[in-house]
Coordinates of N, CA and C in Angstrom, one line a residue:
Chain A
E1 N 66.4 99.0 87.3 CA 67.4 100.1 87.8 C 68.4 100.5 86.7
A2 N 68.5 101.8 86.4 CA 69.6 102.2 85.5 C 70.7 102.4 86.0
Q3 N 71.8 101.8 85.3 CA 73.1 101.7 85.9 C 74.2 101.4 85.2
V4 N 75.3 101.5 85.6 CA 76.5 100.9 85.0 C 77.3 99.9 85.8
T5 N 77.5 99.1 85.5 CA 78.3 98.0 86.4 C 79.4 97.6 86.0
Q6 N 80.4 97.3 86.7 CA 81.7 96.7 86.6 C 82.0 95.4 87.5
N7 N 82.9 94.6 86.6 CA 83.3 93.5 87.4 C 84.7 93.1 87.0
P8 N 85.7 92.8 87.9 CA 85.3 92.6 89.2 C 85.4 94.0 90.1
R9 N 85.1 94.2 91.3 CA 85.1 95.3 92.1 C 86.6 95.6 92.6
Y10 N 87.3 94.5 92.8 CA 88.4 94.3 93.5 C 89.2 93.0 92.8
L11 N 90.5 93.5 92.4 CA 91.5 92.3 91.8 C 92.8 92.6 92.0
I12 N 93.5 91.5 92.5 CA 95.1 91.6 92.8 C 95.6 90.4 91.8
T13 N 96.5 90.9 91.2 CA 96.9 90.0 90.3 C 98.5 90.3 90.1
V14 N 99.1 89.2 89.2 CA 100.6 89.6 89.1 C 101.0 90.0 87.6
T15 N 102.2 90.5 87.8 CA 102.6 91.2 86.4 C 102.7 89.9 85.3
G16 N 102.0 90.5 84.1 CA 102.0 89.5 83.0 C 100.9 88.8 82.8
K17 N 100.1 88.6 83.8 CA 98.8 87.9 83.6 C 97.8 88.7 83.0
K18 N 97.3 88.1 81.9 CA 96.1 89.0 81.1 C 94.8 89.0 82.1
L19 N 94.3 90.1 81.9 CA 92.9 90.2 82.7 C 92.1 91.2 82.0
T20 N 90.7 91.0 82.3 CA 89.7 91.7 81.5 C 88.8 92.1 82.7
V21 N 88.5 93.6 82.6 CA 87.4 94.2 83.5 C 86.3 94.6 82.7
T22 N 85.1 93.9 83.1 CA 84.2 94.2 82.1 C 83.1 95.4 82.7
C23 N 82.3 96.0 81.8 CA 81.6 97.2 82.0 C 80.3 97.0 81.4
S24 N 79.3 97.2 81.8 CA 77.9 96.9 81.0 C 77.0 98.2 81.6
Q25 N 76.2 98.7 80.5 CA 75.2 99.6 80.9 C 73.9 99.1 80.3
N26 N 72.8 99.7 81.1 CA 71.7 99.2 80.5 C 70.6 100.3 80.3
M27 N 71.3 101.5 79.9 CA 70.6 102.7 79.5 C 70.6 103.1 78.1
N28 N 71.0 102.2 77.4 CA 71.0 102.4 76.1 C 72.0 103.6 75.5
H29 N 72.9 103.7 76.4 CA 73.9 104.8 76.1 C 74.6 104.8 74.8
E30 N 75.1 105.8 74.0 CA 75.8 105.6 72.9 C 77.2 105.7 73.3
Y31 N 77.7 106.6 74.3 CA 79.2 106.8 74.7 C 79.5 106.0 75.8
M32 N 80.8 105.4 75.8 CA 81.2 104.8 77.0 C 82.8 105.0 77.1
S33 N 83.2 104.8 78.3 CA 84.6 105.4 78.5 C 85.2 104.7 79.6
W34 N 86.5 104.5 79.6 CA 87.4 104.0 80.7 C 88.2 105.1 81.4
Y35 N 88.3 105.3 82.6 CA 89.1 106.2 83.3 C 90.0 105.5 84.3
R36 N 91.1 106.1 84.6 CA 92.0 105.7 85.8 C 91.9 106.8 86.7
Q37 N 91.8 106.4 88.0 CA 92.2 107.5 89.0 C 93.3 107.2 90.0
D38 N 94.2 108.1 89.9 CA 95.6 107.9 90.9 C 95.5 109.1 91.7
P39 N 96.1 109.1 93.2 CA 96.0 110.1 94.0 C 97.0 111.4 93.3
G40 N 96.4 112.4 93.3 CA 97.0 113.7 92.8 C 96.7 113.8 91.4
L41 N 96.4 112.7 90.7 CA 96.2 112.9 89.3 C 94.9 113.1 88.6
G42 N 93.9 112.8 89.5 CA 92.6 113.1 88.9 C 92.1 111.9 88.2
L43 N 91.2 112.2 87.3 CA 90.7 111.2 86.4 C 91.2 111.2 85.1
R44 N 91.9 110.2 84.6 CA 92.5 110.2 83.2 C 91.8 109.4 82.4
Q45 N 91.5 109.7 81.2 CA 90.7 108.9 80.0 C 91.6 108.0 79.5
I46 N 91.4 106.5 79.5 CA 92.2 105.7 78.9 C 91.7 105.5 77.4
Y47 N 90.6 104.9 77.1 CA 89.9 104.9 75.9 C 88.3 105.4 75.9
Y48 N 87.8 105.6 75.0 CA 86.3 105.9 74.7 C 85.8 105.3 73.5
S49 N 84.4 105.4 73.4 CA 83.8 104.8 72.5 C 82.5 105.4 71.9
M50 N 82.4 106.0 70.9 CA 81.2 106.9 70.6 C 80.0 106.0 70.0
N51 N 80.4 104.7 69.6 CA 79.2 103.9 69.2 C 80.0 102.6 68.8
V52 N 79.0 101.4 68.7 CA 79.5 100.2 68.5 C 80.5 100.2 67.3
E53 N 81.7 99.4 67.7 CA 82.6 99.4 66.7 C 83.5 100.7 66.6
V54 N 83.4 101.6 67.1 CA 84.0 103.0 67.2 C 84.7 103.2 68.4
T55 N 86.2 103.1 68.5 CA 86.7 103.3 69.9 C 87.9 104.2 69.3
D56 N 88.5 105.0 70.6 CA 89.5 105.9 70.3 C 90.1 106.1 71.4
K57 N 91.7 106.4 71.4 CA 92.3 106.6 72.6 C 92.2 108.0 73.3
G58 N 92.4 107.7 74.6 CA 92.2 108.8 75.5 C 93.6 109.1 75.7
D59 N 93.8 109.7 77.1 CA 95.4 110.5 77.3 C 96.2 109.5 77.6
V60 N 95.6 108.2 78.4 CA 96.7 107.2 78.8 C 96.3 105.9 78.1
P61 N 96.3 105.5 76.9 CA 96.1 104.2 76.4 C 97.0 103.2 76.4
E62 N 98.3 103.5 76.7 CA 99.3 102.6 76.6 C 99.1 101.4 77.6
G63 N 99.1 100.1 77.1 CA 99.0 99.0 78.0 C 97.6 98.6 78.3
Y64 N 96.7 99.1 77.5 CA 95.4 98.8 77.5 C 94.7 98.4 76.0
K65 N 93.7 97.8 76.1 CA 92.9 97.4 74.9 C 91.5 97.5 75.4
V66 N 90.5 97.9 74.2 CA 89.1 97.9 74.5 C 88.5 97.3 73.3
S67 N 87.3 97.0 73.5 CA 86.5 96.5 72.2 C 84.9 97.0 72.5
R68 N 84.2 97.1 71.5 CA 82.7 97.5 71.6 C 82.2 96.8 70.6
K69 N 81.8 95.4 70.8 CA 80.9 94.8 69.8 C 79.7 94.8 70.0
E70 N 79.2 95.1 71.2 CA 77.6 95.5 71.6 C 77.7 96.6 72.2
K71 N 76.3 97.4 72.3 CA 76.2 98.9 72.6 C 76.2 98.9 74.1
R72 N 75.5 97.7 74.8 CA 76.0 97.8 76.3 C 77.1 97.5 77.0
N73 N 78.0 96.9 76.3 CA 79.2 96.2 76.9 C 80.5 96.9 76.4
F74 N 81.5 97.3 77.3 CA 82.7 98.1 77.0 C 83.9 97.3 77.8
P75 N 84.2 96.2 77.5 CA 85.4 95.7 78.5 C 86.7 96.4 78.4
L76 N 87.4 96.4 79.3 CA 88.9 96.7 79.3 C 89.8 95.6 79.4
I77 N 90.7 95.4 78.7 CA 91.8 94.5 78.5 C 93.3 94.8 78.9
L78 N 93.8 94.2 79.9 CA 95.1 94.4 80.0 C 95.8 93.2 79.9
E79 N 96.5 93.2 78.6 CA 97.2 92.1 78.0 C 98.3 91.4 79.0
S80 N 99.0 92.5 79.4 CA 100.3 92.1 80.2 C 100.6 93.1 81.2
P81 N 99.9 93.0 82.4 CA 99.5 94.1 83.3 C 101.0 94.2 83.9
S82 N 101.3 95.5 84.3 CA 102.5 95.9 85.2 C 102.1 96.7 86.3
P83 N 103.0 96.7 87.5 CA 102.9 97.3 88.6 C 102.3 98.8 88.4
N84 N 102.7 99.5 87.2 CA 102.3 101.0 87.2 C 100.7 101.2 86.6
Q85 N 100.1 100.0 86.5 CA 98.6 100.0 86.2 C 97.9 99.6 87.3
T86 N 98.5 99.5 88.5 CA 97.7 99.5 89.8 C 97.1 100.7 90.0
S87 N 95.8 100.7 89.9 CA 94.9 101.9 90.1 C 93.4 101.7 90.3
L88 N 92.8 102.6 90.5 CA 91.0 102.6 90.6 C 90.7 102.9 89.1
Y89 N 89.9 102.0 88.6 CA 89.3 102.2 87.2 C 87.9 102.3 87.4
F90 N 87.5 103.2 86.5 CA 86.2 103.7 86.3 C 85.6 103.5 84.9
C91 N 84.6 103.0 84.6 CA 83.9 102.9 83.4 C 82.6 103.8 83.6
A92 N 82.4 104.6 82.5 CA 81.4 105.6 82.4 C 80.6 105.5 81.1
S93 N 79.3 106.1 81.0 CA 78.8 106.1 79.9 C 77.6 107.3 79.8
S94 N 77.4 107.7 78.6 CA 76.5 108.8 78.5 C 75.7 108.9 77.4
L95 N 74.6 109.4 77.1 CA 73.5 109.3 76.0 C 74.0 109.6 74.8
G96 N 74.6 110.8 74.8 CA 75.0 111.1 73.3 C 76.3 110.3 72.9
T97 N 76.7 110.7 71.6 CA 77.9 110.0 71.1 C 79.1 110.9 71.6
S98 N 79.0 112.1 72.2 CA 80.2 112.8 72.3 C 81.0 112.6 73.6
G99 N 80.2 112.4 74.5 CA 80.5 112.1 76.1 C 80.4 113.7 76.8
F100 N 79.9 114.8 75.9 CA 79.7 116.1 76.5 C 78.3 116.1 77.0
D101 N 77.9 115.3 77.7 CA 76.7 115.3 78.8 C 77.1 114.6 79.9
E102 N 76.0 114.4 80.7 CA 76.3 113.8 81.9 C 76.7 112.4 81.7
Q103 N 77.7 112.2 82.4 CA 78.5 110.7 82.3 C 78.0 110.1 83.6
F104 N 77.4 108.9 83.6 CA 77.1 108.1 84.5 C 78.4 107.1 84.9
F105 N 78.9 107.1 85.9 CA 79.9 106.2 86.4 C 79.6 105.0 87.0
G106 N 80.4 103.7 86.8 CA 80.3 102.5 87.5 C 80.8 102.8 88.8
P107 N 80.8 101.7 89.7 CA 81.4 101.8 91.0 C 82.9 101.7 91.2
G108 N 83.3 101.4 90.0 CA 84.8 101.3 90.1 C 85.4 99.9 90.4
T109 N 86.8 99.7 90.0 CA 87.5 98.5 90.0 C 88.9 98.8 90.6
R110 N 89.0 98.3 91.9 CA 90.6 98.5 92.3 C 91.1 97.6 92.0
L111 N 92.3 97.8 91.2 CA 93.3 96.9 90.5 C 94.6 97.1 91.1
T112 N 95.0 95.9 91.8 CA 96.4 95.9 92.2 C 97.4 94.6 91.3
V113 N 98.6 95.3 91.0 CA 99.4 94.5 90.1 C 100.6 94.3 90.9
L114 N 100.9 93.0 91.2 CA 102.2 92.8 92.1 C 103.4 92.4 91.1
Chain B
G1 N 96.3 119.6 72.9 CA 95.0 119.3 73.4 C 94.7 120.0 74.8
E2 N 93.6 119.8 74.9 CA 93.1 120.5 76.1 C 94.0 120.1 77.4
N3 N 94.0 121.3 78.4 CA 94.7 121.0 79.6 C 94.0 121.7 80.7
V4 N 93.5 121.2 81.8 CA 92.8 121.7 82.8 C 93.5 121.8 84.1
E5 N 93.5 123.1 84.7 CA 94.3 123.1 85.8 C 93.4 123.7 86.9
Q6 N 93.3 123.0 88.3 CA 92.3 123.3 89.1 C 92.9 123.7 90.6
H7 N 92.3 124.5 91.3 CA 92.9 125.0 92.5 C 91.6 125.4 93.1
P8 N 92.0 125.2 94.6 CA 93.1 124.6 95.2 C 93.0 123.1 95.3
S9 N 94.1 122.4 95.6 CA 93.8 121.0 95.8 C 93.2 120.5 97.0
T10 N 93.2 121.3 98.2 CA 92.4 121.2 99.2 C 91.9 122.5 99.8
L11 N 90.7 122.3 100.4 CA 90.0 123.5 100.9 C 89.3 123.0 102.2
S12 N 89.4 123.9 103.2 CA 88.9 123.6 104.4 C 88.0 124.8 105.0
V13 N 86.7 124.5 105.2 CA 85.9 125.7 105.4 C 85.2 125.5 106.8
Q14 N 84.4 126.5 107.2 CA 83.5 126.3 108.4 C 82.0 126.0 107.7
E15 N 81.6 125.2 108.5 CA 79.9 124.9 108.1 C 79.4 126.3 108.0
G16 N 78.4 126.6 107.0 CA 77.8 127.7 106.8 C 78.7 128.6 105.8
D17 N 79.8 128.7 105.8 CA 80.6 129.4 104.9 C 80.6 129.0 103.6
S18 N 81.1 130.0 102.5 CA 81.1 129.5 101.2 C 82.4 129.0 100.6
A19 N 82.4 128.3 99.7 CA 83.4 127.5 99.0 C 83.5 128.0 97.8
V20 N 84.6 128.3 97.2 CA 84.9 128.3 95.6 C 86.2 127.6 95.3
I21 N 85.9 127.1 94.0 CA 87.1 126.3 93.5 C 87.0 126.7 92.1
K22 N 88.3 126.8 91.7 CA 88.6 127.7 90.3 C 89.3 126.5 89.4
C23 N 89.0 126.5 88.0 CA 89.5 125.9 87.1 C 90.0 126.7 85.9
T24 N 90.9 126.5 85.2 CA 91.4 127.2 84.1 C 91.6 126.1 82.8
Y25 N 91.2 126.5 81.6 CA 91.5 125.6 80.6 C 92.4 126.3 79.3
S26 N 92.7 125.3 78.4 CA 93.7 126.0 77.5 C 93.0 126.1 76.3
D27 N 92.1 125.1 76.1 CA 91.5 125.2 74.5 C 90.4 126.1 74.4
S28 N 90.5 127.2 73.6 CA 89.6 128.3 73.3 C 88.3 127.7 72.9
A29 N 88.5 126.7 72.0 CA 87.2 126.0 71.4 C 86.3 125.0 72.3
S30 N 86.5 124.6 73.7 CA 86.1 123.9 74.5 C 84.6 124.6 74.8
N31 N 83.6 124.0 74.9 CA 82.3 124.7 75.1 C 81.3 123.8 76.3
Y32 N 82.0 122.8 76.9 CA 81.1 122.1 77.9 C 82.2 122.1 79.2
F33 N 81.8 122.3 80.1 CA 82.3 122.7 81.5 C 81.4 121.6 82.8
P34 N 81.7 120.6 82.8 CA 80.9 120.1 84.1 C 81.8 119.9 85.3
W35 N 81.0 119.8 86.4 CA 81.7 119.4 87.8 C 81.0 118.3 88.4
Y36 N 82.0 117.2 88.7 CA 81.7 116.1 89.5 C 82.1 116.2 90.8
K37 N 81.3 115.5 91.7 CA 81.4 115.5 93.1 C 81.6 113.8 93.3
Q38 N 82.8 113.6 94.2 CA 83.0 112.2 94.5 C 83.3 112.0 96.0
E39 N 82.3 111.5 96.8 CA 82.6 111.1 97.9 C 83.3 110.1 98.5
L40 N 83.8 109.8 99.5 CA 84.9 109.1 99.8 C 84.3 107.5 99.5
G41 N 85.1 107.0 98.9 CA 84.7 105.4 98.3 C 83.7 105.3 97.4
K42 N 83.2 106.6 96.9 CA 82.1 106.1 95.8 C 82.5 106.8 94.4
R43 N 81.6 106.6 93.7 CA 81.9 106.9 92.2 C 81.6 108.3 92.0
P44 N 82.2 109.4 90.9 CA 82.0 110.5 90.7 C 80.5 110.6 90.2
Q45 N 79.9 111.7 90.5 CA 78.5 112.0 90.3 C 78.6 113.5 89.6
L46 N 77.8 113.7 88.6 CA 77.6 115.2 88.1 C 76.9 115.9 89.0
I47 N 77.2 117.1 89.3 CA 76.3 118.1 90.3 C 76.1 119.2 89.3
I48 N 76.7 119.8 88.5 CA 76.2 121.0 87.6 C 77.1 120.8 86.5
D49 N 76.6 121.4 85.3 CA 77.4 121.9 84.1 C 77.1 123.1 83.5
I50 N 77.8 123.5 82.7 CA 77.4 124.7 81.8 C 78.1 124.8 80.5
R51 N 77.6 125.2 79.7 CA 78.0 125.4 78.2 C 78.3 126.8 77.9
S52 N 79.1 126.9 77.0 CA 79.7 128.1 76.6 C 78.8 129.3 76.3
N53 N 77.4 129.0 76.1 CA 76.5 130.1 75.6 C 75.9 130.7 76.9
V54 N 76.3 130.2 77.9 CA 75.7 131.0 79.0 C 77.0 131.3 80.1
G55 N 76.9 132.4 81.0 CA 77.8 132.8 81.8 C 77.8 132.4 83.2
E56 N 76.4 131.8 83.7 CA 76.4 131.7 85.0 C 75.2 130.4 84.8
K57 N 75.3 129.5 85.9 CA 74.2 128.7 86.2 C 74.0 128.3 87.6
K58 N 72.7 128.3 88.3 CA 72.7 127.9 89.5 C 71.8 126.8 89.8
D59 N 72.0 126.1 90.7 CA 71.1 124.9 91.2 C 71.1 125.0 92.7
Q60 N 70.3 125.7 93.2 CA 70.1 125.8 94.7 C 71.3 126.4 95.3
R61 N 72.1 125.7 96.1 CA 73.4 126.3 96.7 C 74.7 126.3 95.9
I62 N 74.6 125.5 94.7 CA 75.4 125.5 93.9 C 75.4 126.3 92.5
A63 N 76.4 127.0 92.1 CA 76.4 127.7 91.2 C 77.7 127.7 90.4
V64 N 77.9 127.7 89.1 CA 79.0 127.7 88.2 C 79.1 129.2 87.5
T65 N 80.2 129.5 87.3 CA 80.4 130.9 86.3 C 81.3 130.5 85.5
L66 N 81.3 130.9 84.4 CA 82.2 130.9 83.1 C 82.6 132.2 82.6
N67 N 84.0 132.3 82.4 CA 84.6 133.5 81.6 C 85.3 133.0 80.7
K68 N 84.8 133.0 79.1 CA 85.3 132.3 78.2 C 86.5 133.1 77.7
T69 N 86.4 134.4 77.9 CA 87.6 135.4 77.4 C 88.9 134.7 78.1
A70 N 88.8 134.8 79.7 CA 90.0 134.5 80.5 C 90.2 132.9 80.4
K71 N 89.3 132.3 79.9 CA 89.2 130.7 80.0 C 89.4 130.2 81.2
H72 N 88.4 130.8 82.1 CA 88.4 130.1 83.4 C 86.9 129.9 84.0
F73 N 86.6 128.9 84.8 CA 85.2 128.8 85.5 C 85.5 128.3 86.9
S74 N 84.3 128.5 87.5 CA 84.5 128.3 88.9 C 83.2 127.6 89.7
L75 N 83.3 126.7 90.6 CA 82.1 126.4 91.2 C 82.2 127.1 92.6
H76 N 80.7 127.4 92.9 CA 80.6 128.3 94.1 C 79.4 127.4 94.9
I77 N 79.9 127.0 96.2 CA 79.1 126.3 96.9 C 78.7 127.3 98.3
T78 N 77.4 127.6 98.5 CA 77.3 128.6 99.6 C 76.5 127.7 100.6
E79 N 76.6 128.4 102.0 CA 76.0 127.8 103.1 C 76.5 126.2 103.3
T80 N 77.6 126.2 103.1 CA 78.3 124.7 103.2 C 77.8 123.9 104.3
Q81 N 77.7 122.7 104.1 CA 77.0 121.6 104.9 C 78.3 120.4 105.2
P82 N 78.4 119.8 106.3 CA 79.2 118.6 106.5 C 79.3 117.6 105.2
E83 N 77.7 117.4 104.8 CA 77.8 116.5 103.5 C 78.2 116.9 102.3
D84 N 78.8 118.3 102.1 CA 79.4 118.8 101.0 C 80.8 118.3 101.0
S85 N 81.4 117.6 102.0 CA 82.8 117.2 102.1 C 83.0 116.1 101.2
A86 N 83.8 116.3 100.2 CA 84.0 115.4 98.9 C 85.3 116.0 98.2
V87 N 85.5 115.2 97.2 CA 86.5 115.7 96.3 C 85.6 116.0 95.1
Y88 N 85.9 117.6 94.5 CA 85.3 117.8 93.4 C 86.1 118.0 92.0
F89 N 85.7 117.5 91.1 CA 86.5 117.5 89.7 C 85.8 118.5 88.9
C90 N 86.6 119.2 88.2 CA 86.0 120.0 86.9 C 86.6 119.4 85.9
A91 N 86.0 119.6 84.8 CA 86.4 119.1 83.4 C 86.1 120.2 82.1
A92 N 86.6 120.1 81.2 CA 86.5 120.8 80.0 C 86.6 119.9 78.8
G93 N 85.7 120.4 77.8 CA 85.7 119.6 76.7 C 84.8 120.0 75.6
G94 N 84.7 119.3 74.4 CA 83.4 119.8 73.5 C 84.1 120.5 72.3
A95 N 85.4 120.5 72.0 CA 86.1 121.3 70.9 C 86.1 120.2 69.9
Y96 N 85.2 120.4 69.0 CA 85.2 119.5 67.8 C 85.8 120.2 66.7
R97 N 86.7 119.2 66.3 CA 87.7 119.6 65.2 C 87.8 118.5 64.0
Q98 N 87.7 118.8 62.7 CA 87.7 117.9 61.7 C 89.0 116.9 61.8
G99 N 89.0 115.7 61.7 CA 90.1 115.1 62.1 C 90.6 114.8 63.4
G100 N 90.1 115.6 64.4 CA 90.5 115.4 65.6 C 89.6 114.6 66.6
S101 N 90.2 114.4 67.8 CA 89.3 113.5 68.7 C 89.0 114.5 69.7
E102 N 87.6 114.2 70.4 CA 87.0 115.1 71.3 C 87.2 114.4 72.7
K103 N 87.8 115.1 73.6 CA 87.7 114.4 74.8 C 87.5 115.2 75.9
L104 N 87.0 114.8 77.0 CA 86.6 115.5 78.2 C 87.8 115.2 79.0
V105 N 88.4 116.4 79.4 CA 89.6 116.5 80.2 C 89.4 116.9 81.7
F106 N 89.6 116.2 82.7 CA 89.3 116.5 84.1 C 90.5 117.3 84.5
G107 N 90.3 117.9 85.7 CA 91.3 118.6 86.4 C 91.6 117.5 87.7
K108 N 92.8 117.9 88.4 CA 93.1 116.8 89.3 C 92.3 116.8 90.6
G109 N 91.4 117.5 90.9 CA 90.6 117.3 92.0 C 90.6 118.4 93.2
T110 N 89.8 118.8 94.0 CA 90.0 119.7 94.9 C 89.2 119.1 96.2
K111 N 90.0 118.5 97.2 CA 89.3 117.8 98.5 C 88.8 119.0 99.4
L112 N 87.5 119.0 99.4 CA 86.8 120.0 100.3 C 86.4 119.4 101.5
T113 N 86.9 119.9 102.8 CA 86.4 119.5 104.1 C 85.5 120.6 104.6
V114 N 84.2 120.4 105.0 CA 83.5 121.3 105.9 C 83.4 120.8 107.3
N115 N 83.8 121.8 108.0 CA 84.0 121.4 109.5 C 82.8 121.9 110.3
P116 N 82.2 121.0 111.0 CA 80.9 121.4 111.7 C 81.1 122.4 112.9

């Protein structure tokens, strides 16, 4: 089944404890992206990648890192999480390199930082 | 950079009525305008999109119109049903510029409630 998967789906952690949220797609998509969703703020892009080894900042990149070593994987790294990073995170992928076609979203990861 | 405003933030209609959600964007070079639907507790899913070379696109009960001169686009849902209840997001992007980054910017969302 063609899909985008994320792990973990739920995570409660403490301030400063490094964590990684994994994202994987099996559709051979070029473009991958991370968004955070907060009440009243909609979807805001954190980082995106147009191809392997090519990443760029979105609108809210502070406090996050990403890497794209393989086409299918695009992990999101929080080196030192803070409470303001408590949010619902979505990974997405699309076929082309631009992101300007249908984006397929993962199921989401709900992160709480205490 | 691109800025997308979406209105209203909440919309309540009776089953069978029409619903209209409007978005404005700031970057005249944007040329891709998708709409995503997010049901409660689920992931966003594309329901329709339009590119700047057309002014209107329809898919059964859903239509999107685009006015590039005024920089606004709208989602129209006719004959609404309870299963249309969800949060709807518009987005704009596609403005390619040398040395620039291309981003898809989302509106803040509209919570649509269809009352039986």
